[in-house]
mmCIF file of C-alpha atoms in Angstrom:
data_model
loop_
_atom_site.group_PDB
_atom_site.id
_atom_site.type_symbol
_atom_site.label_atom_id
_atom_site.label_comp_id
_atom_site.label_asym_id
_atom_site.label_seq_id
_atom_site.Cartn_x
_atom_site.Cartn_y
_atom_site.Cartn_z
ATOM 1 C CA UNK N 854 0.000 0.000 0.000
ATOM 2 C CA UNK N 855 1.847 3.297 -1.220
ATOM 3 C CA UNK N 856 1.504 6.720 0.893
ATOM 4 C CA UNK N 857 -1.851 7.895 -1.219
ATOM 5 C CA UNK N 858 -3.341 5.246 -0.236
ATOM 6 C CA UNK N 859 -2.484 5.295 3.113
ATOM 7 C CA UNK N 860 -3.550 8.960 3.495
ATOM 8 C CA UNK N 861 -7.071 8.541 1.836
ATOM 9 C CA UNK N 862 -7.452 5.302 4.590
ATOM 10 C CA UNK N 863 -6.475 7.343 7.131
ATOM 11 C CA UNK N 864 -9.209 10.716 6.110
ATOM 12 C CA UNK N 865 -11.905 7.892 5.854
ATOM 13 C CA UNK N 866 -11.212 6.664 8.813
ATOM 14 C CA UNK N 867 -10.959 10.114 10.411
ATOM 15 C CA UNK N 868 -14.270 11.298 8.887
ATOM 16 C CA UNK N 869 -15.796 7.821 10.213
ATOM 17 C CA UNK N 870 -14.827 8.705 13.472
ATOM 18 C CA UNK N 871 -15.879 12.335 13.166
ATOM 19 C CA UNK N 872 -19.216 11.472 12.135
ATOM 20 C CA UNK N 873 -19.365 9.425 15.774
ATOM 21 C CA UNK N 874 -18.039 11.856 17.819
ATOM 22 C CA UNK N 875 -20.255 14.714 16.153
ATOM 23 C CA UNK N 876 -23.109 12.429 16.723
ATOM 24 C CA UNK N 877 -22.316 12.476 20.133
ATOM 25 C CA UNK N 878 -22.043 15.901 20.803
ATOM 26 C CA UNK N 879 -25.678 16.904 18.917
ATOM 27 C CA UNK N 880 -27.306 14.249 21.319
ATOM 28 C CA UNK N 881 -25.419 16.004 24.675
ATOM 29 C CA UNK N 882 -26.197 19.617 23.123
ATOM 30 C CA UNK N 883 -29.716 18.333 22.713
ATOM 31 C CA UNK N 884 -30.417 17.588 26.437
ATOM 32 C CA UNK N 885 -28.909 20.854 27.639
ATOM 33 C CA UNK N 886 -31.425 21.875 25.339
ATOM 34 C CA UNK N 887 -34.642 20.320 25.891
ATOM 35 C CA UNK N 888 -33.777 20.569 29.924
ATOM 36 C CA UNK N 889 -33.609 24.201 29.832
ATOM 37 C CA UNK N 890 -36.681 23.677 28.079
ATOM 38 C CA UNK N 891 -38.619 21.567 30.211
ATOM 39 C CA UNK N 892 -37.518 23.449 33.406
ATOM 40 C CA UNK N 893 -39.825 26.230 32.075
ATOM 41 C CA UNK N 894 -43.128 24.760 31.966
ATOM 42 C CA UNK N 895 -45.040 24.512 34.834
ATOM 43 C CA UNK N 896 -47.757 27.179 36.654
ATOM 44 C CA UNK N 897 -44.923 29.614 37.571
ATOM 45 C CA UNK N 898 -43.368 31.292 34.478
ATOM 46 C CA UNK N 899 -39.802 31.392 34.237
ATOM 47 C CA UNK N 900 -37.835 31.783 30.741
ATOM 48 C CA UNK N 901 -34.853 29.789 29.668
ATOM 49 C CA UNK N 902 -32.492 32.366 30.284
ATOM 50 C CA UNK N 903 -33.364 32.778 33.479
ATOM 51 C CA UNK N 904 -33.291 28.480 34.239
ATOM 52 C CA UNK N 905 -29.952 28.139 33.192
ATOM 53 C CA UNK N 906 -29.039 31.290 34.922
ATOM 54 C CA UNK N 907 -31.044 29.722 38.012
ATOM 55 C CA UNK N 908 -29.084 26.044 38.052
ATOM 56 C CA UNK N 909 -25.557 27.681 38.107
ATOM 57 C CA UNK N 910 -26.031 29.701 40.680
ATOM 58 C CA UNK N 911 -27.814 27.017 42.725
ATOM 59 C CA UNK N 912 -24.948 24.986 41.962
ATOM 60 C CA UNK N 913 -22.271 26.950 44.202
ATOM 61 C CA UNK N 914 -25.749 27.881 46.813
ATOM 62 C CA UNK N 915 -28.995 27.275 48.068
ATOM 63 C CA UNK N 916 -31.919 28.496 46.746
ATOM 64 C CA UNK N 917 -32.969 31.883 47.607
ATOM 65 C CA UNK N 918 -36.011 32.704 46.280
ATOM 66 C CA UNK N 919 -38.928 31.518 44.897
ATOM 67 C CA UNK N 920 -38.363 30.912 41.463
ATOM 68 C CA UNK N 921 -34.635 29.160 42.362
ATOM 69 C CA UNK N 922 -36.360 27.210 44.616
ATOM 70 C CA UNK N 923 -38.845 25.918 41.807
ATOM 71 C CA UNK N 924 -36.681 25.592 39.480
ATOM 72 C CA UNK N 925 -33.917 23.716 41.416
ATOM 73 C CA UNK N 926 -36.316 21.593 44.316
ATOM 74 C CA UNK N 927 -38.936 20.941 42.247
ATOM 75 C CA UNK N 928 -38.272 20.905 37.990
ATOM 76 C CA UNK N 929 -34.455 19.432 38.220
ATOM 77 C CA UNK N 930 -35.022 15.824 39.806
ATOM 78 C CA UNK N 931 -37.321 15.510 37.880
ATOM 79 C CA UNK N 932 -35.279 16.201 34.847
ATOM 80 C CA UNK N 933 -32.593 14.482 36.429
ATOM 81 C CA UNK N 934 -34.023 11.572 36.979
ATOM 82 C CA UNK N 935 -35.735 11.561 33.016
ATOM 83 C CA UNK N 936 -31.963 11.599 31.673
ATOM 84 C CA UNK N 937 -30.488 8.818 34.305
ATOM 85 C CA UNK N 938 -33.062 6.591 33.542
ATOM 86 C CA UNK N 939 -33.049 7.214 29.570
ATOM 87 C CA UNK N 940 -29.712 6.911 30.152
ATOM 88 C CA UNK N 941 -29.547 3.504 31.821
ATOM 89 C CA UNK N 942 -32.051 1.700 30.062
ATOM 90 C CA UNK N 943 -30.797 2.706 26.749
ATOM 91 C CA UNK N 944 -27.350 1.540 27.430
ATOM 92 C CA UNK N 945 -28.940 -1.728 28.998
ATOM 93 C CA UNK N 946 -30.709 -2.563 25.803
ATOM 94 C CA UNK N 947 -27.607 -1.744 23.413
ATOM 95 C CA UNK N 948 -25.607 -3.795 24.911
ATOM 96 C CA UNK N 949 -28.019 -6.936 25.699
ATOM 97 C CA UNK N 950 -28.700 -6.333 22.310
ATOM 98 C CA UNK N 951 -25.291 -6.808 21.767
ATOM 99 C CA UNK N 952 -24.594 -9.798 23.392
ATOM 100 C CA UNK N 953 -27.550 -11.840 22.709
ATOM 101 C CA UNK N 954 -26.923 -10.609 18.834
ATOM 102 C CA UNK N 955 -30.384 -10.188 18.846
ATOM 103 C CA UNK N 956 -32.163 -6.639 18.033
ATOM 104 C CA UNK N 957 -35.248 -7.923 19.850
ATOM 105 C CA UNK N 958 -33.336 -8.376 23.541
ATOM 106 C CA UNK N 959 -33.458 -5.376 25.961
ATOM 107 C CA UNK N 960 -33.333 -6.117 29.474
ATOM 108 C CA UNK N 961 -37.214 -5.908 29.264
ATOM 109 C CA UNK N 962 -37.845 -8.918 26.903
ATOM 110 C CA UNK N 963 -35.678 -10.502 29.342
ATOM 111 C CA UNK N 964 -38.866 -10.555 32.313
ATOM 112 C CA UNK N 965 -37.046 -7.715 34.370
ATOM 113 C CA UNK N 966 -39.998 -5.270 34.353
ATOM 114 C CA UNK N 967 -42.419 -7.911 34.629
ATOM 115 C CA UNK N 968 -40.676 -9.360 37.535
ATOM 116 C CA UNK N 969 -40.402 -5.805 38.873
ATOM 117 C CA UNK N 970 -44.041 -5.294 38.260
ATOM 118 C CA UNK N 971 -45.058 -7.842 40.551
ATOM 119 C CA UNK N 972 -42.807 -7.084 43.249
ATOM 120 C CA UNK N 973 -44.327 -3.769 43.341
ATOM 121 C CA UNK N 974 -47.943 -5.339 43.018
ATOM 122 C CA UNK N 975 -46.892 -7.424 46.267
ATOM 123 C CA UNK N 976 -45.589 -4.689 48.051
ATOM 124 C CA UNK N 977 -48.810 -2.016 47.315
ATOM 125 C CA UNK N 978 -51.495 -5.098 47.168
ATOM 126 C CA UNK N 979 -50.427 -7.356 49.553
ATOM 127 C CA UNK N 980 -48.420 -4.664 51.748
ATOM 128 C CA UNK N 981 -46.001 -7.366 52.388
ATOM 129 C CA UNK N 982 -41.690 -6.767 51.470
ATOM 130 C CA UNK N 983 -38.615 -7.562 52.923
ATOM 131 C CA UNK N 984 -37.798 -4.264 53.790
ATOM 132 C CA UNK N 985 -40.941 -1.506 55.410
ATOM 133 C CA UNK N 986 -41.196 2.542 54.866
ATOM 134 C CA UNK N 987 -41.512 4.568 52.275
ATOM 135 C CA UNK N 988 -39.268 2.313 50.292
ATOM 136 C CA UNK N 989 -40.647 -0.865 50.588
ATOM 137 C CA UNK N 990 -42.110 -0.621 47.026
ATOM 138 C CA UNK N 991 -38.849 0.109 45.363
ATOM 139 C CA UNK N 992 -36.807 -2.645 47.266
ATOM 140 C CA UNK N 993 -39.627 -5.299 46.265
ATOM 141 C CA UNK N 994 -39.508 -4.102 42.484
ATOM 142 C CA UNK N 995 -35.815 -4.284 42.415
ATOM 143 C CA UNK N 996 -35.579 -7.843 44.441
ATOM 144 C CA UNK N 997 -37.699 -9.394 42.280
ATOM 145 C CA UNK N 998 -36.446 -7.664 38.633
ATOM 146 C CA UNK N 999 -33.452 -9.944 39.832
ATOM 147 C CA UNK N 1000 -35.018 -13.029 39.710
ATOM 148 C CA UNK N 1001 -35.265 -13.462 36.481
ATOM 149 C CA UNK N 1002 -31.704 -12.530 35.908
ATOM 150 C CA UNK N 1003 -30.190 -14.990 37.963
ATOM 151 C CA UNK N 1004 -32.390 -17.567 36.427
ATOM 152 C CA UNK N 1005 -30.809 -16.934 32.727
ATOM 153 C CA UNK N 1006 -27.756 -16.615 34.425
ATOM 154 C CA UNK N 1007 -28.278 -20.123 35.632
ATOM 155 C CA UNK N 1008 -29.463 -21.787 32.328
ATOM 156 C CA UNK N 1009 -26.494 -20.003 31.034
ATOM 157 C CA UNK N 1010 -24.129 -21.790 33.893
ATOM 158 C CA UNK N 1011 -25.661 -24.925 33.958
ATOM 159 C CA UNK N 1012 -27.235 -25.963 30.341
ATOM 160 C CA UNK N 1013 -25.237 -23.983 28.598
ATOM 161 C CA UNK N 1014 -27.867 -22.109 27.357
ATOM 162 C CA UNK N 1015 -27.768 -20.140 23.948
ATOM 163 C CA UNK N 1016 -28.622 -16.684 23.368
ATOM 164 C CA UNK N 1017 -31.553 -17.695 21.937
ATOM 165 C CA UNK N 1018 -32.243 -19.922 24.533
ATOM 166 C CA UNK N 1019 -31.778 -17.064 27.194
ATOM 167 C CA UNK N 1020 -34.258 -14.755 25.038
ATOM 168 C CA UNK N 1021 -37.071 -17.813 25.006
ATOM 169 C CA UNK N 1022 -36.650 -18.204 28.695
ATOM 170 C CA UNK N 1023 -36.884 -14.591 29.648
ATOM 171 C CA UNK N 1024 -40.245 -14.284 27.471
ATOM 172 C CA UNK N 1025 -41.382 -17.454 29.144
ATOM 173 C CA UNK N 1026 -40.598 -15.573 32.916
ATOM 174 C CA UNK N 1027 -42.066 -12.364 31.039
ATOM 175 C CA UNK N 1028 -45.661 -14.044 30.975
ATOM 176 C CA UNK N 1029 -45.383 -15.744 34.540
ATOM 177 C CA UNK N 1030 -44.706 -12.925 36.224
ATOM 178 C CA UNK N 1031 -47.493 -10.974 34.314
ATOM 179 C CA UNK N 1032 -49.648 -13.442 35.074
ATOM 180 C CA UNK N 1033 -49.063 -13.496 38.980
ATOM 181 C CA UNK N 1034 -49.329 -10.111 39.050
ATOM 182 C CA UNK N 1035 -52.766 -10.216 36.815
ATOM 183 C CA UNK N 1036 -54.015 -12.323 39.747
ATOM 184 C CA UNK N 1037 -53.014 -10.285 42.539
ATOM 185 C CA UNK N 1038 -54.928 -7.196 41.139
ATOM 186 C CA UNK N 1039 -58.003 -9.395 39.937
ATOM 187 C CA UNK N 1040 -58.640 -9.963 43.815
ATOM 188 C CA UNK N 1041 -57.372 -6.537 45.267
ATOM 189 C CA UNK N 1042 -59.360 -3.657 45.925
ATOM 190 C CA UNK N 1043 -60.006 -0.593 43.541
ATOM 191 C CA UNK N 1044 -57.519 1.371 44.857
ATOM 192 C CA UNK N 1045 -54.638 -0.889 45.232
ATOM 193 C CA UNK N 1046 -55.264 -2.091 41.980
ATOM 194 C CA UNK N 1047 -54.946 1.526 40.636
ATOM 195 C CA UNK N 1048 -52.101 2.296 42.032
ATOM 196 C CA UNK N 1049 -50.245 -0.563 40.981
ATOM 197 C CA UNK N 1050 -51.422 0.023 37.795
ATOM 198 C CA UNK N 1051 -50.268 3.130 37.912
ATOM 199 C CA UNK N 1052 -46.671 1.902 38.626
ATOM 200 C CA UNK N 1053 -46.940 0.063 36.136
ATOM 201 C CA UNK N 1054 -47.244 2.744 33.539
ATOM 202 C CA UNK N 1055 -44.078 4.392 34.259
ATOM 203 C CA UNK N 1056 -43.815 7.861 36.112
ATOM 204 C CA UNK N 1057 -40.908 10.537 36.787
ATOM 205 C CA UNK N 1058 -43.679 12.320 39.151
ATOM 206 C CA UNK N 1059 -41.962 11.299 42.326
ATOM 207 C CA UNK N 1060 -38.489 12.163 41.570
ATOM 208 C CA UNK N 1061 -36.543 13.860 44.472
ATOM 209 C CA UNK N 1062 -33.308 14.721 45.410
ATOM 210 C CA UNK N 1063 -32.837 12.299 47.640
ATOM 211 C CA UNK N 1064 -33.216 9.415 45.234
ATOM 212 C CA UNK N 1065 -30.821 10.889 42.719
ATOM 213 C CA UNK N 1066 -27.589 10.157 44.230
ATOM 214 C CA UNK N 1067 -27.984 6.249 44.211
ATOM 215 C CA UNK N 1068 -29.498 5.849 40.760
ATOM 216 C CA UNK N 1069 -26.459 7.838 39.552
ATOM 217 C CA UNK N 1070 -24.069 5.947 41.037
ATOM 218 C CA UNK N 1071 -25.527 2.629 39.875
ATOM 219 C CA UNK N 1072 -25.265 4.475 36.388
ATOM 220 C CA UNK N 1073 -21.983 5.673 36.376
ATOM 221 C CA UNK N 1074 -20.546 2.258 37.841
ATOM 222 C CA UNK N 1075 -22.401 -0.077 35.628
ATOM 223 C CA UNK N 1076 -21.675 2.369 32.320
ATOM 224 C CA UNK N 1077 -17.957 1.941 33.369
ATOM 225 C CA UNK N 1078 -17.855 -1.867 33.510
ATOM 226 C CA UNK N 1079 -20.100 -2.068 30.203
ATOM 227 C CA UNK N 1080 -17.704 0.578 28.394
ATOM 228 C CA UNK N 1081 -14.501 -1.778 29.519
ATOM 229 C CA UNK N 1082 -16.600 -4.382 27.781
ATOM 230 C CA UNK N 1083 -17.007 -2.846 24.286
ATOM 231 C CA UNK N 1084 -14.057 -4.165 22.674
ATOM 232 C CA UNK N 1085 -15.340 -7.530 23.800
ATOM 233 C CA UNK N 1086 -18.613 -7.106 22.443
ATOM 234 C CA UNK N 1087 -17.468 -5.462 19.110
ATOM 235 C CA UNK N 1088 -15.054 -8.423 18.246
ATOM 236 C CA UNK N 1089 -18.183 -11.248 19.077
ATOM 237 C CA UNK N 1090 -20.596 -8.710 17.077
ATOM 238 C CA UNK N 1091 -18.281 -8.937 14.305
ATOM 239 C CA UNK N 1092 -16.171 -12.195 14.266
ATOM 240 C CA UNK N 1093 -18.646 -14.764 15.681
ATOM 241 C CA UNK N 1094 -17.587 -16.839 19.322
ATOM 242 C CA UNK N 1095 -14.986 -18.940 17.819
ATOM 243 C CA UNK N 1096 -13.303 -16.372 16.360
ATOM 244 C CA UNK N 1097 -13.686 -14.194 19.378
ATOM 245 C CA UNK N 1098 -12.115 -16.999 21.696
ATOM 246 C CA UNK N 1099 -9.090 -17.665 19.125
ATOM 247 C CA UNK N 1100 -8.312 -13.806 20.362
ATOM 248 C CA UNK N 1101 -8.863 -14.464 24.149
ATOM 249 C CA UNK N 1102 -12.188 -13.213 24.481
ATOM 250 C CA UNK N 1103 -14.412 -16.146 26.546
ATOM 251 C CA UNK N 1104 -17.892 -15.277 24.653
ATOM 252 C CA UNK N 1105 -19.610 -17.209 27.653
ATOM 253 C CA UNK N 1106 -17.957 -15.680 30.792
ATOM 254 C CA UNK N 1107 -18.565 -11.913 28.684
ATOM 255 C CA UNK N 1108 -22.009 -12.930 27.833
ATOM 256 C CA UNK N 1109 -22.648 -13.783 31.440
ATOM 257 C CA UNK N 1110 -21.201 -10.338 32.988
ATOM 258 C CA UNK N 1111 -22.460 -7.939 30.474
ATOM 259 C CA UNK N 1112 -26.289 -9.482 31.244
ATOM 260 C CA UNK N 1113 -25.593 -9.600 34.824
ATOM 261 C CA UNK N 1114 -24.137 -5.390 34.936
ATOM 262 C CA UNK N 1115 -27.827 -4.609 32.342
ATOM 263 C CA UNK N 1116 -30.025 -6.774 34.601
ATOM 264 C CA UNK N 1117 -28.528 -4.892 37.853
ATOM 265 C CA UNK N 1118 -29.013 -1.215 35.628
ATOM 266 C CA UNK N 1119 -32.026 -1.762 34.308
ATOM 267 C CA UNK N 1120 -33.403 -3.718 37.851
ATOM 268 C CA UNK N 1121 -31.946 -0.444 39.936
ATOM 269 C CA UNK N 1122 -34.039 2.238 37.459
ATOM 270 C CA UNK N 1123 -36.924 0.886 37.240
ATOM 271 C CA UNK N 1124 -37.070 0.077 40.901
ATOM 272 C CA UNK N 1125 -38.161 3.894 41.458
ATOM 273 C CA UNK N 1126 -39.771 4.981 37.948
ATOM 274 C CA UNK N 1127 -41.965 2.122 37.455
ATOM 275 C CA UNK N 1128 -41.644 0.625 33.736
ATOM 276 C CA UNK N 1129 -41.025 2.511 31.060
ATOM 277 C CA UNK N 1130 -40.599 1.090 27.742
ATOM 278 C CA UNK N 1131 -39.679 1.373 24.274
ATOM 279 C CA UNK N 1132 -36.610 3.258 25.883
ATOM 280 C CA UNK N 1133 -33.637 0.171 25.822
ATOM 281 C CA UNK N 1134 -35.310 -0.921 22.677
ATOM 282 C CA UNK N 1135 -35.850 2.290 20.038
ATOM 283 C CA UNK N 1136 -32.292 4.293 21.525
ATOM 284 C CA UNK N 1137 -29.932 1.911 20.449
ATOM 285 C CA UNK N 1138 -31.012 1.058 17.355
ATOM 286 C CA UNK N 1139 -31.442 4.685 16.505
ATOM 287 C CA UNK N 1140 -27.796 5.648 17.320
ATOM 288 C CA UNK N 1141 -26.982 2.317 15.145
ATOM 289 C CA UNK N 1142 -28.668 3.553 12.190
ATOM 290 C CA UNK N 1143 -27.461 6.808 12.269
ATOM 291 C CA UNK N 1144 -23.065 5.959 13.922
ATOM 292 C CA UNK N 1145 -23.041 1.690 13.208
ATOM 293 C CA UNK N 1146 -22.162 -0.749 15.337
ATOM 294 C CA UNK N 1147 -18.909 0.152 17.042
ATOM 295 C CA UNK N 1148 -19.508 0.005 20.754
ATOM 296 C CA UNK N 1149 -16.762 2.311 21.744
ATOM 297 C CA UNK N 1150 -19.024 4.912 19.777
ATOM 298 C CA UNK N 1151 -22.307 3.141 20.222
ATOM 299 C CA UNK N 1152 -23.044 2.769 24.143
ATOM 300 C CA UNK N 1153 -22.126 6.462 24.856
ATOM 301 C CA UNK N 1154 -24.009 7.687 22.017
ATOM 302 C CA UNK N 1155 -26.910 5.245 22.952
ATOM 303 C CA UNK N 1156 -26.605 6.342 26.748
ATOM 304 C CA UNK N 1157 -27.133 10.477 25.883
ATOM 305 C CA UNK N 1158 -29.746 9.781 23.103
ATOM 306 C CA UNK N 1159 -31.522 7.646 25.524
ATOM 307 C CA UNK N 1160 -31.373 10.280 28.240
ATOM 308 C CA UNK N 1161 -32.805 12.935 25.729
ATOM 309 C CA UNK N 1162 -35.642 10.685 24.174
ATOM 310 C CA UNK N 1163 -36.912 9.853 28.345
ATOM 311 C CA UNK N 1164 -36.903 13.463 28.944
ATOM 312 C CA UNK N 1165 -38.084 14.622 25.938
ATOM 313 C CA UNK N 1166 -41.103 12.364 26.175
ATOM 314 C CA UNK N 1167 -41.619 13.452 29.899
ATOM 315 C CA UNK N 1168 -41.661 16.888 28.741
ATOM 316 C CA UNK N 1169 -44.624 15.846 26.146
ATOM 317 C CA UNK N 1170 -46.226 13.987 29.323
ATOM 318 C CA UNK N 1171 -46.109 17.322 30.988
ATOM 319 C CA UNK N 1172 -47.875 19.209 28.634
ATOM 320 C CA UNK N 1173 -49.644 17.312 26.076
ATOM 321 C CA UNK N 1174 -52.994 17.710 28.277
ATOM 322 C CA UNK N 1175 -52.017 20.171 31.205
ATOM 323 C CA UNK N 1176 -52.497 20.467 33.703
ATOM 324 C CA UNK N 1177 -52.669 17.027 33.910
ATOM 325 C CA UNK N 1178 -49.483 14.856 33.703
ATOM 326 C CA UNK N 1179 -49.551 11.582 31.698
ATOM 327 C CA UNK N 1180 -47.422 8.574 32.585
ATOM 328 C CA UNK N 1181 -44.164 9.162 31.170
ATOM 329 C CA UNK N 1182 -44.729 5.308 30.256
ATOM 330 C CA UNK N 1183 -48.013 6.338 27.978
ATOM 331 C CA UNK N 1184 -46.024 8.618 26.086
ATOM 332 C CA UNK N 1185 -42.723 6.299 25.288
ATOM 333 C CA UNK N 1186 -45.218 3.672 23.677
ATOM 334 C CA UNK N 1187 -47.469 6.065 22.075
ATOM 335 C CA UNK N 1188 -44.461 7.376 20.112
ATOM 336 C CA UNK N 1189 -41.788 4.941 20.380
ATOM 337 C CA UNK N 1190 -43.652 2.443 18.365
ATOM 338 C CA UNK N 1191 -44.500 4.458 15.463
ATOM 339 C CA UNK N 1192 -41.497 6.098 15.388
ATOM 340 C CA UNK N 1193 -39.320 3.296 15.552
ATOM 341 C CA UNK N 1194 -41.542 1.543 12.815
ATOM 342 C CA UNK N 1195 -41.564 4.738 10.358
ATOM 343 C CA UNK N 1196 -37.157 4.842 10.545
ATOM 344 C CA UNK N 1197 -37.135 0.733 10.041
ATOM 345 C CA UNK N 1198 -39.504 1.450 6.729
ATOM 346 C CA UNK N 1199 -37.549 4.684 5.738
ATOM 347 C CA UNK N 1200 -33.912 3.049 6.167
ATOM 348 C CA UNK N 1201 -32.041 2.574 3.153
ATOM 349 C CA UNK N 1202 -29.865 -0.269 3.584
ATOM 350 C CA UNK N 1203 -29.215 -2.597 6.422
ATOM 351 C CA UNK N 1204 -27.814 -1.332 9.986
ATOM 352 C CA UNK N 1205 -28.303 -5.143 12.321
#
């Protein structure tokens, strides 16, 4: 290969890269965006400006006034907590997606929010958990969103399970746990039933301040172990297992950890939003159609889209019918599924 050719592989390659990293930095411009947005609406009318004027000087002090104290106590966690979440479930679902080499398997086709459905159901219809106060419905909803987890991990362990195999089984757990939980709220009473229900559907409403801390930190862990994991991933995407182990990668042992860190992501999220959907599934394979499948480019880009598509659609919830405030679960599905099915008809060549 002579020097010309050597420099026009090296611009492609450059551009390829720029085109990932510029990808990147629209979806991170976009949530500084749409949060300064969505920390304006509300009954009390404060302009953009004046939010993003508001959150750095509440940064270095407490608020000290009414509007700093709406915008910082009241709109932020909630905003917060919309681009943690979108954040964590999208890079859940890229890289069980990943994995499983399988653009159907998110941590949800997996049973995780139906297992953390009926922990919840238990803990509002049955008032019964292993742990009592105000957080006794998270702790049940996160307990159980690990059962199913440690199931596939076991099939995996044991049988030697298959990717497939660990998608069947998760869909199998999927309609088991729905069903429990369909019989718990056939014999509860009105109320509990609605509220369950309610969790169910997916809600940012009772984001706080206090919660914040340990969702991020489950975040910003897990994102580190699954972004150590991306050259892994990338050579099984691309080469196949046996190629993968003739390089030293051990497909099953990666396989094993990367479901484990998404189950434990997802399972800690959705513990205090309820479940959202359409999140781990429509993210990643938007950030694939537009950057590929390089997961050194991929899981970043599919963690900030994620984080802007949640928040975003919790921005719609807010005002779409206000004052009333829609599930933020209502809105992913009402637009996540056309969406996503108008960009698979509209693509022009093939991105799995």
């Amino acid at each position: 290969m002579d020097a010309t050719e050597l420099l026009r592989v090296k611009e492609e390659y450059e551009r390829y890269v720029g085109k990932k990293i510029l990808f990147i930095i629209f979806t991170l411009v976009l949530i500084v965006v749409v949060a300064g947005i969505s920390a304006t609406l509300g009954s009390y009318p404060i302009s953009v400006p004046e939010v993003y004027s508001i959150i750095l000087k509440c940064l270095i002090s407490h608020p000290k006034n009414t509007k700093e104290a709406i915008v910082w106590n009241l709109r932020m966690p909630r905003i917060l907590l919309a681009i943690i979440a979108g954040a964590g479930l999208a890079s859940s679902g890229a890289m069980t997606q990943g994995i499983l080499r399988n653009p159907l398997a998110t941590p949800y086709t997996l049973g995780i929010s139906s297992a953390a459905g009926l922990g919840a159901a238990v803990a509002i219809i049955l008032s019964k958990g292993i742990f009592v106060g105000k957080y006794v419905i998270v702790c049940n909803a996160f307990l159980f969103s690990l059962i199913p987890t440690f199931v596939i991990l076991a099939l995996a362990r044991v049988k030697g399970a298959t990717p497939e195999t660990m998608i069947l089984a998760g869909i199998a757990m999927m309609y088991i746990f729905s069903a429990i939980t369909t019989i718990l709220m056939y014999f509860a009473e009105p109320e509990a039933v609605k509220s369950a229900y309610f969790w169910m559907m997916g809600d940012l409403g009772k984001a706080s301040w206090e919660m914040i801390p340990a969702i991020f930190v489950s975040l910003l862990i897990c994102f580190i172990l699954l972004m150590w994991k991306t050259w892994d991933i990338n050579v099984m995407m691309t080469a196949g297992d046996e190629v993968a182990k003739s390089l030293g990668v051990n497909p099953e042992r990666e396989r094993i950890f990367i479901m484990l860190v998404s189950a434990f992501l997802t399972a800690s999220i959705i513990s205090f939003t309820g479940t959202i959907g359409f999140i781990c599934l429509v993210a990643p394979h938007i950030c694939r159609m537009v950057i590929g499948g390089d997961y050194r480019y991929l899981l970043p880009a599919s963690a900030l889209f994620g984080g802007a598509l949640l928040l975003t659609c919790d921005t719609i919830a807010r005002t779409i019918l206000a004052p009333v405030i829609l599930p933020v679960g209502v809105v992913t599905n009402c637009l996540g599924g056309p969406m996503f099915l108008y960009l698979l008809i509209r693509r022009k060549k093939e991105y799995w």
